[in-house]
Coordinates of C-alpha atoms in Angstrom, one line a residue:
Chain A
X246 CA -45.1 -162.1 -1.0
X247 CA -47.4 -164.8 0.3
X248 CA -44.9 -165.9 3.0
X249 CA -45.0 -162.5 4.6
X250 CA -48.7 -162.3 4.9
X251 CA -48.8 -166.0 5.9
X252 CA -46.9 -164.9 9.0
X253 CA -48.5 -161.5 9.5
X254 CA -52.2 -162.4 9.5
X255 CA -52.2 -165.4 11.9
X256 CA -49.7 -163.6 14.2
X257 CA -51.9 -160.4 14.3
X258 CA -54.8 -162.7 15.1
X259 CA -52.9 -164.3 18.0
X260 CA -52.0 -160.9 19.4
X261 CA -55.7 -159.9 19.2
X262 CA -56.7 -163.1 21.1
X263 CA -54.2 -162.4 23.9
X264 CA -55.3 -158.8 24.0
X265 CA -59.0 -159.7 24.3
X266 CA -58.2 -162.2 27.2
X267 CA -56.1 -159.6 29.2
X268 CA -58.7 -156.9 28.7
X269 CA -61.6 -159.2 29.7
X270 CA -59.8 -160.2 32.9
X271 CA -59.1 -156.6 33.8
X272 CA -62.8 -155.7 33.1
X273 CA -63.9 -158.4 35.5
X274 CA -61.4 -157.2 38.2
X275 CA -59.4 -160.5 37.9
X276 CA -56.0 -158.8 38.4
X277 CA -54.0 -162.0 38.6
X278 CA -55.5 -163.1 35.2
X279 CA -55.0 -159.6 33.8
X280 CA -51.4 -159.5 35.0
X281 CA -50.4 -162.8 33.5
X282 CA -52.6 -162.2 30.4
X283 CA -51.1 -158.8 29.8
X284 CA -47.6 -160.2 30.2
X285 CA -48.3 -162.8 27.5
X286 CA -49.9 -160.2 25.2
X287 CA -47.0 -157.8 25.7
X288 CA -44.4 -160.5 24.9
X289 CA -46.3 -161.6 21.8
X290 CA -46.7 -158.1 20.5
X291 CA -43.0 -157.2 21.2
X292 CA -41.9 -160.4 19.5
X293 CA -44.1 -159.5 16.6
X294 CA -42.6 -156.1 16.3
X295 CA -39.1 -157.5 16.5
X296 CA -39.8 -160.1 13.8
X297 CA -41.0 -157.3 11.5
X298 CA -38.2 -154.9 12.2
X299 CA -35.4 -157.4 12.1
X300 CA -36.6 -159.6 9.3
X301 CA -39.4 -158.2 7.2
X302 CA -38.7 -154.5 7.0
X303 CA -35.0 -155.0 5.9
X304 CA -36.2 -157.4 3.2
X305 CA -38.8 -155.0 2.1
X306 CA -36.3 -152.1 2.0
X307 CA -33.7 -154.1 0.1
X308 CA -36.3 -155.1 -2.5
X309 CA -38.0 -151.7 -3.0
X310 CA -35.0 -149.4 -2.1
X311 CA -37.4 -147.4 0.1
X312 CA -36.0 -146.7 3.5
X313 CA -37.9 -143.6 4.6
X314 CA -41.3 -144.7 3.3
X315 CA -43.7 -147.2 4.7
X316 CA -41.3 -149.1 6.9
X317 CA -40.2 -145.9 8.7
X318 CA -43.8 -145.1 9.4
X319 CA -44.4 -148.7 10.7
X320 CA -41.3 -148.4 13.0
X321 CA -42.7 -145.2 14.3
X322 CA -46.0 -146.8 15.0
X323 CA -44.3 -149.7 16.8
X324 CA -42.6 -147.2 19.1
X325 CA -46.0 -145.5 19.8
X326 CA -47.5 -148.9 20.7
X327 CA -44.6 -149.9 22.8
X328 CA -45.2 -146.7 24.7
X329 CA -48.8 -147.7 25.3
X330 CA -47.7 -151.1 26.5
X331 CA -45.5 -149.3 29.1
X332 CA -48.5 -147.3 30.3
X333 CA -50.7 -150.4 30.5
X334 CA -48.0 -152.2 32.5
X335 CA -48.1 -149.4 35.1
X336 CA -51.9 -149.6 35.1
X337 CA -52.0 -153.4 35.6
X338 CA -49.5 -153.2 38.4
X339 CA -51.5 -150.4 40.1
X340 CA -54.7 -152.3 39.5
X341 CA -56.2 -149.2 37.9
X342 CA -59.1 -150.6 35.8
X343 CA -60.0 -147.2 34.2
X344 CA -56.5 -146.5 33.0
X345 CA -55.9 -150.0 31.9
X346 CA -59.1 -150.3 29.9
X347 CA -58.8 -146.8 28.4
X348 CA -55.3 -147.5 27.3
X349 CA -56.4 -150.9 26.0
X350 CA -59.1 -149.2 23.9
X351 CA -56.6 -146.8 22.5
X352 CA -54.0 -149.4 21.8
X353 CA -56.6 -151.6 20.1
X354 CA -57.4 -148.9 17.5
X355 CA -53.7 -148.2 16.9
X356 CA -52.9 -151.9 16.6
X357 CA -55.8 -152.6 14.2
X358 CA -55.2 -149.7 11.8
X359 CA -51.5 -150.6 11.9
X360 CA -52.3 -154.2 11.0
X361 CA -54.5 -153.1 8.1
X362 CA -51.7 -150.9 6.7
X363 CA -49.2 -153.7 7.1
X364 CA -51.2 -156.4 5.6
X365 CA -52.0 -154.2 2.6
X366 CA -48.5 -152.9 2.2
X367 CA -46.3 -155.9 2.5
Chain B
X208 CA -42.6 -132.2 16.5
X209 CA -40.1 -135.0 16.0
X210 CA -39.6 -136.3 12.5
X211 CA -40.9 -139.7 13.4
X212 CA -44.4 -138.7 14.5
X213 CA -44.7 -136.1 11.8
X214 CA -44.8 -139.0 9.4
X215 CA -48.1 -140.4 10.4
X216 CA -49.5 -137.0 11.2
X217 CA -48.7 -135.8 7.7
X218 CA -51.0 -138.5 6.4
X219 CA -53.9 -137.5 8.6
X220 CA -55.5 -134.1 8.1
X221 CA -55.6 -131.6 11.1
X222 CA -58.3 -132.5 13.6
X223 CA -60.4 -129.5 12.7
X224 CA -61.0 -131.0 9.2
X225 CA -63.4 -133.7 10.4
X226 CA -64.4 -132.1 13.7
X227 CA -66.1 -129.1 12.1
X228 CA -68.5 -131.5 10.4
X229 CA -69.0 -133.6 13.5
X230 CA -69.8 -130.6 15.7
X231 CA -72.3 -129.0 13.2
X232 CA -74.2 -132.2 12.3
X233 CA -76.1 -132.9 15.6
X234 CA -77.3 -129.3 15.6
X235 CA -79.2 -130.1 12.4
X236 CA -80.9 -133.0 14.1
X237 CA -81.7 -130.8 17.1
X238 CA -83.3 -128.3 14.7
X239 CA -85.3 -131.1 13.1
X240 CA -86.6 -132.1 16.5
X241 CA -87.5 -128.5 17.4
X242 CA -89.4 -128.2 14.2
X243 CA -91.2 -131.4 15.0
X244 CA -92.1 -130.0 18.4
X245 CA -93.5 -126.9 16.7
X246 CA -95.5 -128.9 14.2
X247 CA -96.8 -131.5 16.7
X248 CA -99.1 -134.3 15.5
X249 CA -99.8 -132.7 12.1
X250 CA -96.3 -133.5 11.0
X251 CA -97.1 -137.2 10.7
X252 CA -99.9 -136.6 8.3
X253 CA -97.9 -137.0 5.1
X254 CA -94.3 -137.7 4.3
X255 CA -94.5 -135.3 1.3
X256 CA -95.7 -132.4 3.4
X257 CA -93.3 -129.3 3.3
X258 CA -92.4 -129.7 7.0
X259 CA -91.7 -133.4 6.7
X260 CA -89.6 -132.8 3.6
X261 CA -87.6 -130.2 5.4
X262 CA -87.1 -132.3 8.5
X263 CA -86.1 -135.3 6.4
X264 CA -83.4 -133.3 4.7
X265 CA -82.2 -131.8 8.0
X266 CA -81.6 -135.4 9.1
X267 CA -80.3 -136.9 5.8
X268 CA -78.1 -134.0 4.6
X269 CA -77.6 -132.1 7.9
X270 CA -76.9 -135.0 10.2
X271 CA -76.0 -138.1 8.1
X272 CA -74.5 -136.2 5.2
X273 CA -72.2 -133.9 7.1
X274 CA -70.9 -136.6 9.4
X275 CA -70.2 -138.9 6.4
X276 CA -68.4 -136.0 4.6
X277 CA -66.2 -135.3 7.6
X278 CA -65.4 -139.0 8.3
X279 CA -64.5 -139.6 4.6
X280 CA -62.2 -136.6 4.5
X281 CA -60.6 -138.0 7.6
X282 CA -60.3 -141.6 6.2
X283 CA -59.4 -140.7 2.6
X284 CA -55.6 -140.5 3.1
X285 CA -55.5 -143.8 5.0
X286 CA -57.7 -145.6 2.5
X287 CA -56.1 -144.1 -0.6
X288 CA -52.6 -144.3 0.8
X289 CA -51.8 -140.7 -0.1
X290 CA -52.7 -137.4 1.6
X291 CA -55.3 -135.1 0.2
X292 CA -53.8 -131.8 -1.0
X293 CA -54.7 -128.7 1.0
X294 CA -57.2 -130.4 3.3
X295 CA -58.0 -127.4 5.4
X296 CA -59.3 -125.0 2.7
X297 CA -61.0 -127.9 0.9
X298 CA -62.8 -129.1 4.0
X299 CA -63.6 -125.5 4.9
X300 CA -65.1 -124.7 1.6
X301 CA -67.2 -127.9 1.4
X302 CA -68.4 -127.4 5.0
X303 CA -69.4 -123.8 4.5
X304 CA -71.2 -124.4 1.2
X305 CA -72.9 -127.5 2.5
X306 CA -74.1 -126.1 5.8
X307 CA -75.3 -122.9 4.1
X308 CA -77.0 -124.9 1.4
X309 CA -78.7 -127.3 3.8
X310 CA -80.0 -124.5 6.0
X311 CA -81.4 -122.6 3.0
X312 CA -82.9 -125.8 1.4
X313 CA -84.7 -126.8 4.6
X314 CA -85.9 -123.2 5.3
X315 CA -87.1 -123.0 1.7
X316 CA -88.9 -126.3 1.8
X317 CA -90.6 -125.8 5.2
X318 CA -91.7 -122.2 4.6
X319 CA -92.1 -122.5 0.8
X320 CA -89.6 -119.8 0.1
X321 CA -88.4 -120.1 -3.6
X322 CA -85.6 -117.6 -3.2
X323 CA -84.0 -119.6 -0.4
X324 CA -84.3 -122.7 -2.7
X325 CA -82.7 -120.8 -5.6
X326 CA -79.7 -119.9 -3.5
X327 CA -79.5 -123.4 -2.0
X328 CA -79.3 -125.0 -5.4
X329 CA -75.8 -123.9 -6.5
X330 CA -74.4 -124.1 -2.9
X331 CA -75.4 -127.8 -2.4
X332 CA -74.6 -128.7 -6.0
X333 CA -71.1 -127.3 -5.8
X334 CA -70.4 -128.7 -2.3
X335 CA -71.7 -132.2 -2.8
X336 CA -70.6 -132.8 -6.4
X337 CA -67.1 -131.5 -5.9
X338 CA -66.9 -133.7 -2.8
X339 CA -68.0 -136.7 -4.8
X340 CA -65.5 -135.9 -7.5
X341 CA -62.7 -135.4 -5.0
X342 CA -63.3 -138.8 -3.3
X343 CA -63.8 -140.6 -6.6
X344 CA -60.5 -139.3 -8.1
X345 CA -58.4 -139.6 -4.9
X346 CA -59.4 -143.3 -4.5
X347 CA -58.1 -144.1 -8.0
X348 CA -54.8 -144.5 -6.1
X349 CA -56.1 -147.1 -3.6
X350 CA -55.0 -150.7 -4.0
X351 CA -57.3 -152.8 -6.1
X352 CA -57.8 -155.4 -3.3
X353 CA -59.1 -152.7 -0.9
X354 CA -62.8 -153.4 -0.8
X355 CA -63.6 -150.4 1.4
X356 CA -62.1 -148.1 -1.1
X357 CA -64.1 -149.7 -3.9
X358 CA -67.3 -149.5 -1.9
X359 CA -66.6 -145.9 -1.1
X360 CA -66.1 -145.1 -4.8
X361 CA -69.4 -146.7 -5.7
X362 CA -71.1 -144.9 -2.8
X363 CA -70.0 -141.5 -4.0
X364 CA -71.2 -142.3 -7.5
X365 CA -74.6 -142.9 -5.9
X366 CA -74.2 -139.7 -3.9
X367 CA -73.6 -137.8 -7.2
X368 CA -76.6 -139.4 -8.8
X369 CA -78.7 -138.7 -5.7
X370 CA -77.6 -135.0 -5.8
X371 CA -78.3 -134.6 -9.5
X372 CA -81.8 -136.0 -9.0
X373 CA -82.2 -133.7 -6.0
X374 CA -81.1 -130.7 -8.0
X375 CA -83.7 -131.4 -10.7
X376 CA -86.4 -131.8 -8.0
X377 CA -85.1 -128.7 -6.2
X378 CA -85.2 -126.6 -9.4
X379 CA -88.7 -127.8 -9.9
X380 CA -89.6 -126.6 -6.4
X381 CA -87.7 -123.3 -6.8
X382 CA -88.8 -122.3 -10.3
X383 CA -92.1 -124.1 -10.4
X384 CA -91.7 -125.7 -13.9
X385 CA -93.8 -128.6 -14.9
X386 CA -92.1 -132.0 -14.2
X387 CA -94.2 -134.9 -15.2
X388 CA -92.0 -137.6 -13.7
X389 CA -91.7 -135.8 -10.4
X390 CA -93.0 -138.6 -8.2
X391 CA -90.9 -141.3 -9.9
X392 CA -87.7 -139.1 -9.7
X393 CA -88.4 -138.4 -6.0
X394 CA -88.8 -142.1 -5.4
X395 CA -85.5 -142.8 -7.1
X396 CA -83.8 -139.9 -5.3
X397 CA -84.7 -141.3 -1.9
X398 CA -83.8 -144.9 -2.8
X399 CA -80.4 -144.0 -4.3
X400 CA -79.7 -141.7 -1.4
X401 CA -80.6 -144.1 1.4
X402 CA -79.7 -147.5 -0.1
X403 CA -77.0 -146.3 -2.5
X404 CA -75.0 -143.5 -0.8
X405 CA -75.8 -144.4 2.9
X406 CA -76.2 -148.1 2.5
X407 CA -73.2 -148.9 0.3
X408 CA -71.0 -146.6 2.4
X409 CA -72.0 -148.2 5.7
X410 CA -71.5 -151.7 4.2
X411 CA -68.1 -150.9 2.8
X412 CA -66.9 -149.3 6.0
X413 CA -68.3 -152.2 8.0
X414 CA -66.1 -154.7 6.1
X415 CA -63.1 -152.8 7.5
X416 CA -64.2 -151.5 11.0
X417 CA -66.4 -154.3 12.4
X418 CA -63.6 -156.9 12.5
X419 CA -61.1 -154.2 13.5
X420 CA -62.8 -152.6 16.5
X421 CA -64.8 -155.6 17.8
X422 CA -62.3 -158.3 17.0
X423 CA -64.8 -160.4 15.1
X424 CA -63.9 -162.9 12.5
X425 CA -63.4 -161.3 9.1
X426 CA -66.3 -161.1 6.6
X427 CA -66.4 -163.9 4.0
X428 CA -64.2 -162.7 1.2
X429 CA -66.8 -163.5 -1.4
X430 CA -69.3 -161.2 0.4
X431 CA -66.8 -158.3 0.6
X432 CA -66.0 -158.7 -3.1
X433 CA -69.5 -159.1 -4.5
X434 CA -72.1 -157.5 -2.3
X435 CA -71.5 -153.8 -2.8
X436 CA -71.0 -154.0 -6.6
X437 CA -74.1 -156.2 -6.9
X438 CA -76.2 -153.8 -4.9
X439 CA -74.9 -150.9 -7.0
X440 CA -75.9 -152.7 -10.2
X441 CA -79.3 -153.5 -8.8
X442 CA -79.8 -149.8 -7.8
X443 CA -78.9 -148.7 -11.3
X444 CA -81.1 -151.2 -12.9
X445 CA -84.0 -149.9 -10.8
X446 CA -83.9 -146.7 -12.9
X447 CA -83.8 -148.5 -16.2
X448 CA -86.7 -150.8 -15.1
X449 CA -89.1 -147.9 -14.2
X450 CA -91.5 -148.9 -16.9
X451 CA -91.6 -152.6 -16.0
X452 CA -93.2 -152.9 -12.5
X453 CA -92.7 -156.7 -12.3
X454 CA -89.1 -156.5 -13.2
X455 CA -88.7 -153.6 -10.7
X456 CA -90.3 -155.7 -8.0
X457 CA -87.8 -158.5 -8.7
X458 CA -84.9 -156.0 -8.4
X459 CA -86.3 -154.7 -5.1
X460 CA -86.6 -158.1 -3.7
X461 CA -82.9 -158.8 -4.6
X462 CA -81.9 -155.5 -3.0
X463 CA -83.8 -156.2 0.2
X464 CA -82.2 -159.7 0.3
X465 CA -78.8 -158.2 -0.2
X466 CA -79.2 -155.7 2.7
X467 CA -80.6 -158.5 4.9
X468 CA -77.6 -160.7 4.1
X469 CA -75.3 -157.8 5.1
X470 CA -77.2 -157.1 8.4
X471 CA -77.4 -160.8 9.3
X472 CA -73.8 -161.5 8.5
X473 CA -72.7 -158.6 10.6
X474 CA -74.8 -159.5 13.5
X475 CA -73.6 -163.0 13.4
X476 CA -69.9 -161.9 13.2
X477 CA -70.5 -159.6 16.2
X478 CA -72.0 -162.5 18.1
X479 CA -68.7 -164.4 17.5
X480 CA -66.5 -161.5 18.6
X481 CA -63.5 -162.3 20.7
X482 CA -63.7 -159.1 22.6
X483 CA -66.5 -159.6 25.1
X484 CA -66.4 -156.1 26.8
X485 CA -69.5 -154.0 26.7
X486 CA -69.1 -151.2 24.2
X487 CA -71.5 -148.3 23.4
X488 CA -70.3 -148.2 19.8
X489 CA -71.0 -151.9 19.3
X490 CA -74.5 -151.6 20.8
X491 CA -75.3 -148.7 18.5
X492 CA -74.1 -150.8 15.5
X493 CA -76.3 -153.7 16.5
X494 CA -79.3 -151.5 17.1
X495 CA -78.7 -150.0 13.7
X496 CA -78.5 -153.4 12.0
X497 CA -81.7 -154.5 13.7
X498 CA -83.3 -151.2 12.4
X499 CA -82.2 -152.2 8.9
X500 CA -83.6 -155.7 9.3
X501 CA -86.9 -154.4 10.6
X502 CA -87.2 -152.1 7.6
X503 CA -86.5 -155.0 5.2
X504 CA -89.1 -157.2 7.1
X505 CA -91.7 -154.4 7.0
X506 CA -91.1 -153.8 3.3
X507 CA -91.4 -157.6 2.6
X508 CA -94.5 -157.9 4.7
X509 CA -96.1 -155.1 2.6
X510 CA -95.3 -156.9 -0.6
X511 CA -97.0 -160.1 0.8
X512 CA -99.9 -158.4 2.5
X513 CA -100.9 -155.3 0.4
X514 CA -103.0 -154.0 3.3
X515 CA -99.9 -153.3 5.2
X516 CA -98.5 -151.1 2.4
X517 CA -101.7 -149.2 2.3
X518 CA -101.6 -148.3 6.0
X519 CA -101.5 -144.6 6.7
X520 CA -98.0 -144.5 8.3
X521 CA -96.3 -147.3 6.2
X522 CA -94.0 -145.1 4.2
X523 CA -93.1 -143.0 7.2
X524 CA -92.4 -146.1 9.3
X525 CA -89.9 -147.3 6.7
X526 CA -88.3 -143.9 6.7
X527 CA -87.9 -143.7 10.5
X528 CA -86.5 -147.3 10.5
X529 CA -84.0 -146.5 7.8
X530 CA -83.0 -143.0 8.7
X531 CA -83.2 -142.9 12.5
X532 CA -83.0 -146.7 13.2
X533 CA -80.4 -147.8 10.8
X534 CA -78.3 -144.9 9.6
X535 CA -78.3 -142.6 12.6
X536 CA -77.6 -145.3 15.1
X537 CA -74.6 -146.6 13.2
X538 CA -73.3 -143.1 12.5
X539 CA -73.7 -142.2 16.2
X540 CA -71.8 -145.3 17.1
X541 CA -69.0 -144.5 14.7
X542 CA -68.7 -141.0 16.1
X543 CA -68.0 -142.5 19.5
X544 CA -65.1 -144.5 18.1
X545 CA -63.7 -141.8 15.8
X546 CA -63.9 -138.6 17.9
X547 CA -62.1 -139.8 21.0
X548 CA -59.4 -141.6 19.0
X549 CA -58.8 -138.5 16.8
X550 CA -58.5 -136.3 19.9
X551 CA -56.0 -138.8 21.4
X552 CA -54.1 -139.3 18.2
X553 CA -53.6 -135.6 17.6
X554 CA -52.7 -134.9 21.2
X555 CA -50.2 -137.7 21.0
X556 CA -48.7 -136.2 17.9
X557 CA -48.3 -132.8 19.5
X558 CA -46.8 -134.1 22.7
X559 CA -43.3 -134.2 21.3
X560 CA -40.6 -134.7 23.8
X561 CA -42.0 -132.7 26.8
X562 CA -43.9 -135.6 28.2
X563 CA -47.3 -134.0 28.9
X564 CA -49.6 -136.9 29.7
X565 CA -52.4 -137.5 27.1
X566 CA -55.8 -138.7 28.4
X567 CA -56.8 -142.0 27.0
X568 CA -59.9 -142.5 24.8
X569 CA -62.1 -143.5 27.8
X570 CA -61.1 -140.3 29.6
X571 CA -61.8 -138.2 26.5
X572 CA -65.3 -139.6 26.1
X573 CA -66.4 -141.6 29.2
X574 CA -69.0 -144.3 28.8
X575 CA -70.9 -142.6 31.6
X576 CA -71.7 -139.9 29.0
X577 CA -72.1 -141.9 25.9
X578 CA -74.2 -144.8 27.3
X579 CA -77.1 -142.6 28.6
X580 CA -77.1 -140.8 25.2
X581 CA -77.4 -144.1 23.4
X582 CA -80.4 -145.1 25.6
X583 CA -82.1 -141.8 24.8
X584 CA -81.4 -142.3 21.1
X585 CA -83.1 -145.8 21.2
X586 CA -85.9 -144.5 23.3
X587 CA -86.5 -141.6 20.9
X588 CA -86.5 -144.2 18.0
X589 CA -89.2 -146.3 19.7
X590 CA -91.4 -143.4 20.6
X591 CA -91.0 -141.9 17.0
X592 CA -92.2 -145.2 15.6
X593 CA -95.2 -145.0 18.0
X594 CA -95.7 -141.4 16.9
X595 CA -96.1 -142.4 13.3
X596 CA -98.9 -144.8 14.3
X597 CA -100.6 -142.7 17.0
X598 CA -99.4 -139.1 16.4
X599 CA -101.9 -137.5 18.8
X600 CA -100.3 -139.3 21.8
X601 CA -96.7 -139.7 20.9
X602 CA -95.7 -136.8 18.6
X603 CA -94.5 -134.4 21.4
X604 CA -92.7 -137.0 23.6
X605 CA -91.0 -138.3 20.4
X606 CA -89.8 -134.9 19.3
X607 CA -88.6 -134.0 22.8
X608 CA -86.6 -137.3 23.3
X609 CA -85.1 -136.8 19.9
X610 CA -84.1 -133.3 20.7
X611 CA -82.5 -134.2 24.0
X612 CA -80.7 -137.2 22.6
X613 CA -79.1 -135.2 19.8
X614 CA -78.3 -132.2 22.0
X615 CA -76.5 -134.7 24.4
X616 CA -74.6 -136.1 21.5
X617 CA -73.5 -132.6 20.5
X618 CA -72.4 -131.9 24.1
X619 CA -70.4 -135.1 24.1
X620 CA -68.6 -134.2 20.9
X621 CA -68.0 -130.6 22.0
X622 CA -66.6 -131.9 25.4
X623 CA -64.1 -134.1 23.5
X624 CA -63.1 -131.1 21.3
X625 CA -62.6 -129.0 24.5
X626 CA -60.4 -131.7 26.0
X627 CA -58.3 -131.5 22.9
X628 CA -57.9 -127.7 23.1
X629 CA -57.2 -127.8 26.9
X630 CA -54.5 -130.5 26.7
X631 CA -53.0 -129.1 23.5
X632 CA -52.7 -125.7 25.1
X633 CA -51.0 -127.3 28.1
X634 CA -48.5 -129.2 26.0
X635 CA -47.9 -126.0 24.1
X636 CA -47.0 -124.1 27.3
X637 CA -44.8 -127.0 28.4
X638 CA -43.0 -126.9 25.1
X639 CA -42.5 -123.1 25.3
X640 CA -41.4 -123.2 29.0

């Protein structure tokens, strides 16, 4: 149990930090910074999803026998957030601050409530 | 709807469940402001006058109460980990009984109409006590380490206690029986309502949402474990200590210290936030916490310098700082996070496979509409405080600013609701075609 949250919590925090940096750069109109910052954030978040889906969720499912329960919901939320990353990527390429910051706001809420659920569940 | 997104949507109640509360609530604040305009400077004469009692309840029950009810019905499935059964009729019944009860209560108080009070009594009692029972029982299922769930349970116990005291006081007003302890009960009613129900709930929710939305460091674990239960016990002890003024004073000092620790910790965490972007919701939170700290400071000053406590407007200043400064600011800030996200979330869920684009949260509620409303809110607060001290000069401007601020908030929420309907209709057409 502890090993899972030992990974989850710091990694969630790392994603948050990268998110904040990319968002701040976009808000200041620093599009070079936003582009590289967003790329780092996206890679970190996708890596985080992959770790969970390939390692943790199967372990959880084997141990609890629940395949359609919490992990299915988590996977669904991962897909939702991946979709948001795609939209943000378009916005950062098009240097569209409103779209980028709006999607960032939305993604932040999704990410945070997802993290809370995950940290409580696993 | 695809099976995947129905999963998370199943957990959340339909958007109408919280939204009906959020749309009604600012109208009660607007009504309060219009009544204040009608009353003018006379209103600020006594906090126990019929008009002031009515206006206070329009704000505490009509504005704060309804929004908290709606937000809790929304959050309950997430916090408890299981959906509430039949959320639409449950929310509908609570909403109708509560709004009817609040309107009758305030009408009855302001115009001294016993019949209205007699009808308000069962309506409010049923709505609020069944809500408290629903929340308390549903949260049995929450995980023991979930501090927000625990705070919410203690807060609804305080709500139930506040309502029971309120019903006793209300029946006294309605039927005119002789109640010797009326003043002491009224004092306890407002303390439990503001510090217990509102204060504990805001603290418990803050533990969760402040780090989440503003990317601040987490609250110290010891604080999240101990603060809310400690405050709860102090509030209960306050009732038991009613015959021992010195013991009661000690309890009140501890309560004031507890709330000051909460406000200072939160402000300090917010100063260390990793997200440096300006944010209307964050500013409303900070303003609210400063309001709470000012109330604590004023109360302490009155204990040290009795002359302050004897000032004409002292009690009312505390009331304005706690209700408009602390609670309304934070609730207003929370609405600006909750409403656009809910609209986005439900539109996203309906979108299905037809690919209609969903507006993001900043398009649903642009800062260009929320920031001016926030400025008006804080301006109204400042002028209201001035009106307590110099009613002849500031009473009308205060009431006017307060009316405009809350009407604007209402427009902002209605606009977000309209966006939902517009885009939902479009995605419905796309799905049909």
